[in-house]
GROMACS .gro file of C-alpha atoms in nm:
model
  459
    1MET     CA    1   0.607  -1.372 -11.575
    2TYR     CA    2   0.681  -1.738 -11.526
    3LEU     CA    3   0.953  -1.809 -11.778
    4SER     CA    4   1.215  -1.649 -11.559
    5SER     CA    5   1.255  -1.986 -11.388
    6SER     CA    6   1.614  -2.018 -11.275
    7ARG     CA    7   1.752  -2.343 -11.417
    8SER     CA    8   2.074  -2.303 -11.220
    9VAL     CA    9   1.891  -2.372 -10.891
   10LEU     CA   10   1.707  -2.679 -11.015
   11ASP     CA   11   1.844  -3.007 -10.886
   12PHE     CA   12   1.632  -3.317 -10.937
   13ASP     CA   13   1.890  -3.562 -10.802
   14PHE     CA   14   1.767  -3.540 -10.445
   15GLU     CA   15   1.486  -3.727 -10.282
   16LYS     CA   16   1.149  -3.602 -10.398
   17LEU     CA   17   1.006  -3.492 -10.065
   18CYS     CA   18   0.850  -3.173  -9.932
   19SER     CA   19   1.107  -2.953  -9.753
   20ILE     CA   20   0.851  -2.874  -9.481
   21SER     CA   21   0.630  -3.181  -9.427
   22LEU     CA   22   0.895  -3.432  -9.550
   23SER     CA   23   0.615  -3.616  -9.732
   24HIS     CA   24   0.674  -3.792 -10.066
   25ILE     CA   25   0.314  -3.745 -10.174
   26ASN     CA   26   0.214  -3.490 -10.438
   27VAL     CA   27   0.542  -3.295 -10.437
   28TYR     CA   28   0.604  -2.983 -10.648
   29ALA     CA   29   0.934  -2.810 -10.727
   30CYS     CA   30   0.939  -2.430 -10.716
   31LEU     CA   31   1.112  -2.331 -11.041
   32ILE     CA   32   1.234  -2.000 -10.895
   33CYS     CA   33   1.426  -2.126 -10.588
   34GLY     CA   34   1.438  -2.502 -10.654
   35LYS     CA   35   1.279  -2.607 -10.324
   36TYR     CA   36   1.024  -2.891 -10.299
   37PHE     CA   37   0.677  -2.841 -10.149
   38GLN     CA   38   0.370  -3.057 -10.103
   39GLY     CA   39   0.033  -2.991 -10.265
   40ARG     CA   40  -0.093  -2.690 -10.455
   41GLY     CA   41  -0.439  -2.639 -10.303
   42LEU     CA   42  -0.535  -2.355 -10.066
   43LYS     CA   43  -0.313  -2.355  -9.752
   44SER     CA   44  -0.081  -2.621  -9.900
   45HIS     CA   45   0.294  -2.569  -9.853
   46ALA     CA   46   0.346  -2.481 -10.222
   47TYR     CA   47   0.051  -2.237 -10.214
   48THR     CA   48   0.181  -2.065  -9.898
   49HIS     CA   49   0.530  -2.042 -10.050
   50SER     CA   50   0.395  -1.883 -10.371
   51VAL     CA   51   0.210  -1.613 -10.174
   52GLN     CA   52   0.489  -1.549  -9.925
   53PHE     CA   53   0.776  -1.522 -10.174
   54THR     CA   54   0.585  -1.435 -10.496
   55HIS     CA   55   0.731  -1.744 -10.664
   56HIS     CA   56   0.466  -1.852 -10.912
   57VAL     CA   57   0.585  -2.149 -11.123
   58PHE     CA   58   0.575  -2.504 -10.991
   59LEU     CA   59   0.640  -2.845 -11.147
   60ASN     CA   60   0.464  -3.159 -11.027
   61LEU     CA   61   0.756  -3.403 -10.989
   62HIS     CA   62   0.535  -3.702 -11.063
   63THR     CA   63   0.305  -3.592 -11.348
   64LEU     CA   64   0.565  -3.350 -11.499
   65LYS     CA   65   0.297  -3.080 -11.536
   66PHE     CA   66   0.363  -2.710 -11.467
   67TYR     CA   67   0.131  -2.489 -11.264
   68CYS     CA   68   0.101  -2.121 -11.181
   69LEU     CA   69   0.026  -2.055 -10.813
   70PRO     CA   70  -0.160  -1.916 -10.626
   71ASP     CA   71  -0.396  -1.884 -10.929
   72ASN     CA   72  -0.378  -2.262 -10.974
   73TYR     CA   73  -0.387  -2.308 -11.352
   74GLU     CA   74  -0.174  -2.539 -11.568
   75ILE     CA   75   0.099  -2.381 -11.781
   76ILE     CA   76   0.149  -2.527 -12.129
   77ASP     CA   77   0.474  -2.394 -12.274
   78SER     CA   78   0.723  -2.580 -12.494
   79SER     CA   79   1.014  -2.367 -12.366
   80LEU     CA   80   0.988  -2.553 -12.033
   81GLU     CA   81   1.041  -2.892 -12.198
   82ASP     CA   82   1.416  -2.895 -12.119
   83ILE     CA   83   1.326  -2.895 -11.748
   84THR     CA   84   1.105  -3.203 -11.771
   85TYR     CA   85   1.374  -3.377 -11.980
   86VAL     CA   86   1.634  -3.325 -11.704
   87LEU     CA   87   1.387  -3.458 -11.447
   88LYS     CA   88   1.306  -3.761 -11.661
   89PRO     CA   89   1.540  -3.819 -11.958
   90THR     CA   90   1.415  -4.068 -12.218
   91PHE     CA   91   1.610  -4.254 -12.485
   92THR     CA   92   1.495  -4.388 -12.820
   93LYS     CA   93   1.633  -4.716 -12.959
   94GLN     CA   94   1.809  -4.513 -13.229
   95HIS     CA   95   1.970  -4.283 -12.971
   96ILE     CA   96   2.089  -4.584 -12.766
   97SER     CA   97   2.234  -4.765 -13.068
   98GLY     CA   98   2.448  -4.458 -13.149
   99LEU     CA   99   2.589  -4.398 -12.798
  100ASP     CA  100   2.916  -4.583 -12.858
  101LYS     CA  101   2.969  -4.460 -13.212
  102GLN     CA  102   3.045  -4.095 -13.141
  103GLY     CA  103   3.227  -3.876 -12.894
  104LYS     CA  104   3.044  -3.548 -12.925
  105LEU     CA  105   3.089  -3.306 -12.635
  106TYR     CA  106   2.769  -3.148 -12.502
  107ARG     CA  107   2.737  -2.820 -12.320
  108ALA     CA  108   2.552  -2.825 -11.988
  109TYR     CA  109   2.325  -2.536 -11.887
  110ASP     CA  110   2.594  -2.413 -11.646
  111GLY     CA  111   2.837  -2.371 -11.940
  112THR     CA  112   3.059  -2.673 -11.875
  113THR     CA  113   3.114  -2.926 -12.152
  114TYR     CA  114   3.093  -3.300 -12.090
  115LEU     CA  115   3.076  -3.639 -12.260
  116PRO     CA  116   2.756  -3.824 -12.170
  117GLY     CA  117   2.847  -4.130 -11.959
  118ILE     CA  118   3.176  -3.972 -11.845
  119VAL     CA  119   3.017  -3.775 -11.565
  120GLY     CA  120   3.127  -3.720 -11.205
  121LEU     CA  121   2.919  -3.854 -10.916
  122ASN     CA  122   2.880  -3.660 -10.590
  123ASN     CA  123   3.046  -3.812 -10.285
  124ILE     CA  124   2.777  -3.726 -10.032
  125LYS     CA  125   2.983  -3.836  -9.732
  126ALA     CA  126   3.167  -4.166  -9.779
  127ASN     CA  127   3.004  -4.336 -10.075
  128ASP     CA  128   3.291  -4.339 -10.328
  129TYR     CA  129   3.307  -4.721 -10.285
  130ALA     CA  130   2.958  -4.741 -10.440
  131ASN     CA  131   3.012  -4.461 -10.695
  132VAL     CA  132   3.297  -4.643 -10.869
  133VAL     CA  133   3.090  -4.961 -10.905
  134LEU     CA  134   2.791  -4.768 -11.045
  135GLN     CA  135   3.020  -4.587 -11.290
  136ALA     CA  136   3.183  -4.913 -11.397
  137PHE     CA  137   2.843  -5.071 -11.475
  138SER     CA  138   2.730  -4.754 -11.652
  139ASN     CA  139   3.009  -4.827 -11.903
  140VAL     CA  140   2.904  -5.185 -11.981
  141PRO     CA  141   2.694  -5.125 -12.297
  142PRO     CA  142   2.444  -5.418 -12.278
  143LEU     CA  143   2.370  -5.339 -11.912
  144ARG     CA  144   2.348  -4.963 -11.974
  145ASN     CA  145   2.127  -5.007 -12.283
  146TYR     CA  146   1.888  -5.234 -12.094
  147PHE     CA  147   1.844  -4.982 -11.811
  148LEU     CA  148   1.819  -4.675 -12.037
  149GLU     CA  149   1.492  -4.815 -12.177
  150GLU     CA  150   1.237  -4.846 -11.901
  151GLU     CA  151   1.012  -5.064 -12.119
  152ASN     CA  152   1.261  -5.350 -12.067
  153TYR     CA  153   1.169  -5.393 -11.701
  154ARG     CA  154   0.851  -5.197 -11.646
  155GLY     CA  155   0.643  -5.513 -11.686
  156ILE     CA  156   0.835  -5.725 -11.435
  157ARG     CA  157   0.596  -5.839 -11.164
  158ARG     CA  158   0.729  -5.869 -10.810
  159PRO     CA  159   0.557  -6.018 -10.503
  160PRO     CA  160   0.359  -5.768 -10.291
  161GLY     CA  161   0.581  -5.587 -10.040
  162ASP     CA  162   0.901  -5.665 -10.234
  163ILE     CA  163   1.116  -5.352 -10.201
  164MET     CA  164   1.412  -5.480 -10.406
  165PHE     CA  165   1.257  -5.360 -10.734
  166LEU     CA  166   1.332  -5.008 -10.611
  167LEU     CA  167   1.700  -5.083 -10.691
  168VAL     CA  168   1.611  -5.154 -11.053
  169GLN     CA  169   1.408  -4.833 -11.090
  170ARG     CA  170   1.671  -4.615 -10.922
  171PHE     CA  171   1.958  -4.770 -11.118
  172GLY     CA  172   1.764  -4.705 -11.441
  173GLU     CA  173   1.708  -4.342 -11.339
  174LEU     CA  174   2.077  -4.300 -11.257
  175MET     CA  175   2.184  -4.450 -11.593
  176ARG     CA  176   1.953  -4.209 -11.778
  177LYS     CA  177   2.097  -3.912 -11.584
  178LEU     CA  178   2.458  -4.018 -11.646
  179TRP     CA  179   2.395  -4.054 -12.021
  180ASN     CA  180   2.165  -3.749 -12.058
  181PRO     CA  181   2.295  -3.522 -12.341
  182ARG     CA  182   2.091  -3.229 -12.207
  183ASN     CA  183   2.205  -3.204 -11.844
  184PHE     CA  184   2.198  -2.873 -11.655
  185LYS     CA  185   2.537  -2.955 -11.498
  186ALA     CA  186   2.820  -3.194 -11.582
  187HIS     CA  187   2.781  -3.413 -11.274
  188VAL     CA  188   2.507  -3.615 -11.108
  189SER     CA  189   2.422  -3.685 -10.745
  190PRO     CA  190   2.346  -4.056 -10.680
  191HIS     CA  191   2.140  -3.960 -10.373
  192GLU     CA  192   1.819  -4.151 -10.455
  193MET     CA  193   2.011  -4.453 -10.587
  194LEU     CA  194   2.212  -4.473 -10.264
  195GLN     CA  195   1.906  -4.434 -10.046
  196ALA     CA  196   1.761  -4.737 -10.223
  197VAL     CA  197   2.089  -4.922 -10.153
  198VAL     CA  198   2.076  -4.836  -9.780
  199LEU     CA  199   1.713  -4.949  -9.761
  200CYS     CA  200   1.744  -5.267  -9.973
  201SER     CA  201   2.068  -5.379  -9.807
  202LYS     CA  202   1.910  -5.328  -9.462
  203LYS     CA  203   2.181  -5.069  -9.390
  204ASN     CA  204   2.471  -5.305  -9.468
  205PHE     CA  205   2.587  -5.039  -9.710
  206GLN     CA  206   2.578  -4.679  -9.592
  207ILE     CA  207   2.630  -4.332  -9.740
  208THR     CA  208   2.811  -4.211  -9.427
  209LYS     CA  209   3.052  -4.500  -9.373
  210GLN     CA  210   3.323  -4.617  -9.615
  211GLY     CA  211   3.245  -4.962  -9.753
  212ASP     CA  212   3.427  -5.217  -9.964
  213ALA     CA  213   3.373  -5.189 -10.340
  214VAL     CA  214   3.393  -5.567 -10.399
  215ASP     CA  215   3.144  -5.642 -10.119
  216PHE     CA  216   2.909  -5.379 -10.259
  217MET     CA  217   2.946  -5.504 -10.618
  218THR     CA  218   2.879  -5.866 -10.514
  219TRP     CA  219   2.562  -5.769 -10.327
  220PHE     CA  220   2.446  -5.529 -10.600
  221LEU     CA  221   2.485  -5.779 -10.888
  222ASN     CA  222   2.298  -6.050 -10.700
  223ALA     CA  223   2.028  -5.809 -10.577
  224LEU     CA  224   1.968  -5.671 -10.929
  225HIS     CA  225   1.958  -6.023 -11.077
  226GLY     CA  226   1.694  -6.126 -10.822
  227ALA     CA  227   1.491  -5.805 -10.853
  228LEU     CA  228   1.477  -5.851 -11.232
  229GLY     CA  229   1.317  -6.192 -11.177
  230GLY     CA  230   1.638  -6.384 -11.238
  231THR     CA  231   1.699  -6.720 -11.067
  232LYS     CA  232   1.961  -6.995 -11.092
  233LYS     CA  233   1.785  -7.126 -11.402
  234LYS     CA  234   1.626  -6.808 -11.536
  235PRO     CA  235   1.873  -6.554 -11.682
  236SER     CA  236   1.864  -6.176 -11.641
  237ILE     CA  237   2.065  -5.902 -11.814
  238ILE     CA  238   2.316  -5.944 -11.526
  239THR     CA  239   2.388  -6.311 -11.597
  240GLN     CA  240   2.375  -6.256 -11.975
  241ALA     CA  241   2.654  -5.997 -11.944
  242PHE     CA  242   2.875  -6.139 -11.669
  243GLN     CA  243   2.809  -6.507 -11.600
  244GLY     CA  244   3.068  -6.767 -11.687
  245SER     CA  245   3.124  -7.117 -11.553
  246MET     CA  246   3.410  -7.325 -11.416
  247ARG     CA  247   3.502  -7.669 -11.290
  248ILE     CA  248   3.618  -7.698 -10.931
  249PHE     CA  249   3.831  -7.997 -10.831
  250SER     CA  250   3.842  -8.036 -10.455
  251LYS     CA  251   4.009  -8.291 -10.226
  252LYS     CA  252   3.999  -8.307  -9.850
  253LEU     CA  253   4.331  -8.298  -9.663
  254PRO     CA  254   4.402  -8.507  -9.352
  255HIS     CA  255   4.449  -8.313  -9.028
  256PRO     CA  256   4.809  -8.180  -9.005
  257ASP     CA  257   4.857  -8.330  -8.655
  258LEU     CA  258   4.816  -8.689  -8.777
  259THR     CA  259   5.120  -8.915  -8.830
  260PRO     CA  260   5.240  -8.981  -9.190
  261GLU     CA  261   5.100  -9.338  -9.166
  262GLU     CA  262   4.756  -9.215  -9.056
  263LYS     CA  263   4.752  -8.956  -9.333
  264GLU     CA  264   4.850  -9.222  -9.588
  265ALA     CA  265   4.569  -9.451  -9.472
  266LEU     CA  266   4.309  -9.172  -9.494
  267LEU     CA  267   4.418  -9.061  -9.843
  268GLY     CA  268   4.319  -9.404  -9.974
  269THR     CA  269   3.957  -9.369  -9.853
  270GLU     CA  270   3.670  -9.240 -10.063
  271GLU     CA  271   3.619  -8.932  -9.845
  272TYR     CA  272   3.964  -8.804  -9.944
  273LEU     CA  273   3.935  -8.865 -10.320
  274GLU     CA  274   3.920  -8.561 -10.549
  275GLN     CA  275   3.565  -8.445 -10.627
  276MET     CA  276   3.468  -8.239 -10.930
  277SER     CA  277   3.181  -7.990 -10.941
  278GLU     CA  278   3.056  -7.733 -11.193
  279SER     CA  279   2.984  -7.380 -11.079
  280THR     CA  280   2.880  -7.050 -11.236
  281PHE     CA  281   3.047  -6.720 -11.147
  282LEU     CA  282   2.975  -6.348 -11.194
  283PHE     CA  283   3.339  -6.252 -11.130
  284LEU     CA  284   3.675  -6.421 -11.074
  285THR     CA  285   3.880  -6.352 -10.761
  286LEU     CA  286   4.254  -6.326 -10.831
  287ASP     CA  287   4.491  -6.380 -10.538
  288LEU     CA  288   4.804  -6.169 -10.497
  289PRO     CA  289   5.133  -6.325 -10.382
  290THR     CA  290   5.221  -6.228 -10.023
  291ALA     CA  291   5.393  -5.890 -10.030
  292PRO     CA  292   5.755  -5.902  -9.908
  293LEU     CA  293   5.838  -5.657  -9.631
  294TYR     CA  294   6.206  -5.590  -9.709
  295LYS     CA  295   6.335  -5.239  -9.780
  296ASP     CA  296   6.601  -5.123 -10.024
  297GLU     CA  297   6.923  -4.935  -9.931
  298LYS     CA  298   6.742  -4.603  -9.904
  299GLU     CA  299   6.498  -4.754  -9.654
  300GLN     CA  300   6.216  -4.715  -9.904
  301LEU     CA  301   5.960  -4.993  -9.904
  302ILE     CA  302   5.974  -5.174 -10.234
  303ILE     CA  303   5.633  -5.217 -10.390
  304PRO     CA  304   5.630  -5.560 -10.550
  305GLN     CA  305   5.484  -5.621 -10.896
  306VAL     CA  306   5.324  -5.930 -11.047
  307PRO     CA  307   5.215  -6.000 -11.407
  308LEU     CA  308   4.840  -6.054 -11.454
  309PHE     CA  309   4.905  -6.393 -11.616
  310ASN     CA  310   5.079  -6.516 -11.298
  311ILE     CA  311   4.771  -6.456 -11.085
  312LEU     CA  312   4.542  -6.593 -11.358
  313GLY     CA  313   4.733  -6.921 -11.317
  314LYS     CA  314   4.482  -7.006 -11.041
  315PHE     CA  315   4.241  -7.106 -11.322
  316ASN     CA  316   4.474  -7.320 -11.536
  317GLY     CA  317   4.342  -7.651 -11.398
  318ASN     CA  318   4.678  -7.747 -11.241
  319THR     CA  319   4.755  -7.487 -10.974
  320GLU     CA  320   4.639  -7.615 -10.636
  321LYS     CA  321   4.546  -7.385 -10.353
  322GLU     CA  322   4.474  -7.474  -9.992
  323TYR     CA  323   4.147  -7.355  -9.838
  324LYS     CA  324   4.094  -7.375  -9.464
  325THR     CA  325   3.749  -7.397  -9.312
  326TYR     CA  326   3.669  -7.401  -8.941
  327LYS     CA  327   3.722  -7.778  -8.913
  328GLU     CA  328   3.871  -7.904  -9.238
  329ASN     CA  329   4.127  -7.819  -9.504
  330PHE     CA  330   4.086  -7.871  -9.878
  331LEU     CA  331   4.309  -7.850 -10.183
  332LYS     CA  332   4.128  -7.697 -10.477
  333ARG     CA  333   4.208  -7.629 -10.841
  334PHE     CA  334   3.994  -7.447 -11.098
  335GLN     CA  335   3.942  -7.450 -11.471
  336LEU     CA  336   3.708  -7.232 -11.678
  337THR     CA  337   3.439  -7.390 -11.897
  338LYS     CA  338   3.258  -7.083 -12.030
  339LEU     CA  339   3.365  -6.720 -12.071
  340PRO     CA  340   3.110  -6.435 -12.043
  341PRO     CA  341   3.082  -6.134 -12.281
  342TYR     CA  342   3.210  -5.914 -11.995
  343LEU     CA  343   3.454  -6.064 -11.748
  344ILE     CA  344   3.501  -5.912 -11.402
  345PHE     CA  345   3.824  -5.964 -11.206
  346CYS     CA  346   3.845  -5.884 -10.835
  347ILE     CA  347   4.204  -5.858 -10.718
  348LYS     CA  348   4.216  -5.971 -10.354
  349ARG     CA  349   4.401  -5.685 -10.183
  350PHE     CA  350   4.255  -5.715  -9.835
  351THR     CA  351   4.286  -5.986  -9.572
  352LYS     CA  352   4.085  -5.957  -9.254
  353ASN     CA  353   4.252  -6.081  -8.936
  354ASN     CA  354   4.084  -6.091  -8.595
  355PHE     CA  355   4.207  -5.745  -8.510
  356PHE     CA  356   4.260  -5.548  -8.830
  357VAL     CA  357   4.246  -5.543  -9.208
  358GLU     CA  358   4.571  -5.570  -9.402
  359LYS     CA  359   4.620  -5.440  -9.754
  360ASN     CA  360   4.852  -5.590 -10.013
  361PRO     CA  361   4.994  -5.305 -10.227
  362THR     CA  362   5.133  -5.531 -10.504
  363ILE     CA  363   5.097  -5.371 -10.846
  364VAL     CA  364   4.952  -5.600 -11.113
  365ASN     CA  365   5.109  -5.553 -11.457
  366PHE     CA  366   4.852  -5.604 -11.729
  367PRO     CA  367   4.811  -5.512 -12.094
  368ILE     CA  368   4.505  -5.294 -12.166
  369THR     CA  369   4.406  -5.495 -12.475
  370ASN     CA  370   4.437  -5.846 -12.617
  371VAL     CA  371   4.437  -6.055 -12.303
  372ASP     CA  372   4.380  -6.411 -12.429
  373LEU     CA  373   4.226  -6.651 -12.177
  374ARG     CA  374   4.218  -6.961 -12.400
  375GLU     CA  375   4.473  -7.152 -12.191
  376TYR     CA  376   4.248  -7.133 -11.882
  377LEU     CA  377   3.965  -7.318 -12.055
  378THR     CA  378   3.908  -7.694 -12.054
  379GLU     CA  379   3.989  -7.870 -12.382
  380GLU     CA  380   3.618  -7.909 -12.467
  381ALA     CA  381   3.560  -7.537 -12.405
  382GLN     CA  382   3.866  -7.444 -12.616
  383ALA     CA  383   3.704  -7.627 -12.907
  384THR     CA  384   3.370  -7.444 -12.874
  385GLU     CA  385   3.464  -7.091 -12.757
  386LYS     CA  386   3.551  -6.885 -13.065
  387ASN     CA  387   3.663  -6.561 -12.902
  388THR     CA  388   3.873  -6.579 -12.588
  389THR     CA  389   4.048  -6.240 -12.613
  390TYR     CA  390   3.950  -5.946 -12.391
  391ASP     CA  391   4.010  -5.570 -12.371
  392LEU     CA  392   3.987  -5.365 -12.052
  393VAL     CA  393   3.689  -5.125 -12.024
  394ALA     CA  394   3.690  -5.030 -11.653
  395ASN     CA  395   3.949  -5.032 -11.375
  396VAL     CA  396   3.857  -4.952 -11.012
  397VAL     CA  397   4.149  -4.844 -10.792
  398HIS     CA  398   4.180  -4.831 -10.414
  399ASP     CA  399   4.432  -4.576 -10.281
  400GLY     CA  400   4.553  -4.544  -9.923
  401LYS     CA  401   4.498  -4.736  -9.603
  402PRO     CA  402   4.269  -5.040  -9.588
  403THR     CA  403   3.989  -4.890  -9.381
  404GLU     CA  404   4.007  -4.521  -9.471
  405GLY     CA  405   4.133  -4.518  -9.830
  406ALA     CA  406   3.959  -4.366 -10.131
  407TYR     CA  407   3.836  -4.505 -10.461
  408ARG     CA  408   3.871  -4.383 -10.818
  409ILE     CA  409   3.792  -4.543 -11.153
  410HIS     CA  410   3.934  -4.549 -11.504
  411VAL     CA  411   3.681  -4.602 -11.784
  412LEU     CA  412   3.714  -4.637 -12.157
  413HIS     CA  413   3.479  -4.416 -12.357
  414HIS     CA  414   3.380  -4.644 -12.645
  415GLY     CA  415   3.290  -4.360 -12.883
  416THR     CA  416   3.626  -4.179 -12.864
  417GLY     CA  417   3.850  -4.469 -12.761
  418LYS     CA  418   3.991  -4.241 -12.488
  419TRP     CA  419   4.043  -4.327 -12.121
  420TYR     CA  420   3.910  -4.110 -11.838
  421GLU     CA  421   3.975  -4.110 -11.465
  422MET     CA  422   3.683  -4.026 -11.238
  423GLN     CA  423   3.705  -3.958 -10.867
  424ASP     CA  424   3.379  -3.826 -10.727
  425LEU     CA  425   3.313  -3.498 -10.917
  426GLN     CA  426   3.657  -3.483 -11.078
  427VAL     CA  427   3.682  -3.612 -11.436
  428ILE     CA  428   4.014  -3.600 -11.627
  429ASP     CA  429   4.146  -3.776 -11.933
  430ILE     CA  430   4.432  -4.017 -11.872
  431LEU     CA  431   4.692  -4.199 -12.081
  432PRO     CA  432   4.631  -4.576 -12.097
  433GLN     CA  433   4.988  -4.649 -11.978
  434MET     CA  434   4.913  -4.465 -11.649
  435ILE     CA  435   4.631  -4.708 -11.567
  436THR     CA  436   4.863  -5.002 -11.510
  437LEU     CA  437   5.059  -4.817 -11.238
  438SER     CA  438   4.767  -4.810 -10.996
  439GLU     CA  439   4.651  -5.051 -10.726
  440ALA     CA  440   4.376  -5.209 -10.937
  441TYR     CA  441   4.098  -5.366 -10.731
  442ILE     CA  442   3.812  -5.443 -10.972
  443GLN     CA  443   3.846  -5.474 -11.350
  444ILE     CA  444   3.586  -5.525 -11.622
  445TRP     CA  445   3.705  -5.677 -11.950
  446LYS     CA  446   3.506  -5.691 -12.273
  447ARG     CA  447   3.532  -5.989 -12.504
  448GLN     CA  448   3.638  -5.891 -12.854
  449GLU     CA  449   3.373  -5.948 -13.121
  450SER     CA  450   3.471  -6.148 -13.429
  451ASP     CA  451   3.475  -5.835 -13.644
  452ASP     CA  452   3.677  -5.648 -13.379
  453THR     CA  453   3.975  -5.877 -13.374
  454ASN     CA  454   4.144  -5.716 -13.673
  455ASN     CA  455   4.122  -5.369 -13.522
  456HIS     CA  456   4.324  -5.467 -13.219
  457THR     CA  457   4.621  -5.640 -13.373
  458GLY     CA  458   4.938  -5.461 -13.281
  459ALA     CA  459   4.763  -5.264 -13.004
   0.00000   0.00000   0.00000
């Protein structure tokens, strides 16, 4: 009777609440129609549904036990195990250690084939800005491996009433769904993850309103670090993967309206001497040169291009850049002192004026592999840092107008060495040379391991 459950209607990506009472407590999924109902006792919503529609098999979404209603007895049957696995996938250490060593295609219950990890995410309304960031982090192995194993953070104690830990739990659940080799369909809805984002960001980030991927990523990295118990001094998996450090040299500039003599006099005072400070970073912001507005003979706008190494020059210790604050102006220069295992670049495409947001469409030319950052390190750091060469693993692109554009992402599948482009539910493979033609916005680079370096020569 009960094994005719229809797996095609089951969708565990949505919020676990009763479709009638909207309560989260004691919720059961009907395995015949996929709807969620509260309770299983006499007159409960699940009980009423079972009598009314003669649907008899229900799964408790919390305990993962199956029941037959209205008779109210537990069903023990190993053929239902695939359903509980989709609801709550689990990964062994052995499984996790093999994820990047193979590229086996798996067949979903709906007949589509997919590569775990290379899975589309539903765009519920306007959440592609968050989807691309979640997909990028899902392809950073140390971060992914940490979240696939719930034991790693189950024991973290948070103060009473702290809701931020919800982000950790939901991100872990999303990682396990994205990497599940036994999915019913080849895409995942990030519904619960995004609801946690809306709640924990106090509605700064919404599902219904397009946001900025860099703003979201900045908030998300810091929120996860804090929720995992990380502080300035205490590391978390976030800082272990992404944190580097730099020196900032800063000198105050005299007010532009002063006479040359007054400026000269001020520059000799202590207040205007160059100061040096050390700072950590989770990503580096790269500035684009101002885009020229001239057109060619055919009246086509020319899209300017700039080599990646030109915009990295900001961190060579010599290039000075002026920063204006409300009252004062400073000249700053930067030099790196420590490189992280995974380096994030944010390419500054948007400038906000009082009235509108402008977008710089300059294309950045970059190699996909073997980007050596040694020259941006201080001399002391050059002596101690063994590996300074990076390969690209994720590339987030913004297409279209500043406020209403769309996001897509390119990710490298480590097991096959192939590149894929993901835009919401669409997943296609892509040639690496196509990646560099896009308006890159966020990039994640992986430091080559000592034993890797030989594999990449000539790439």
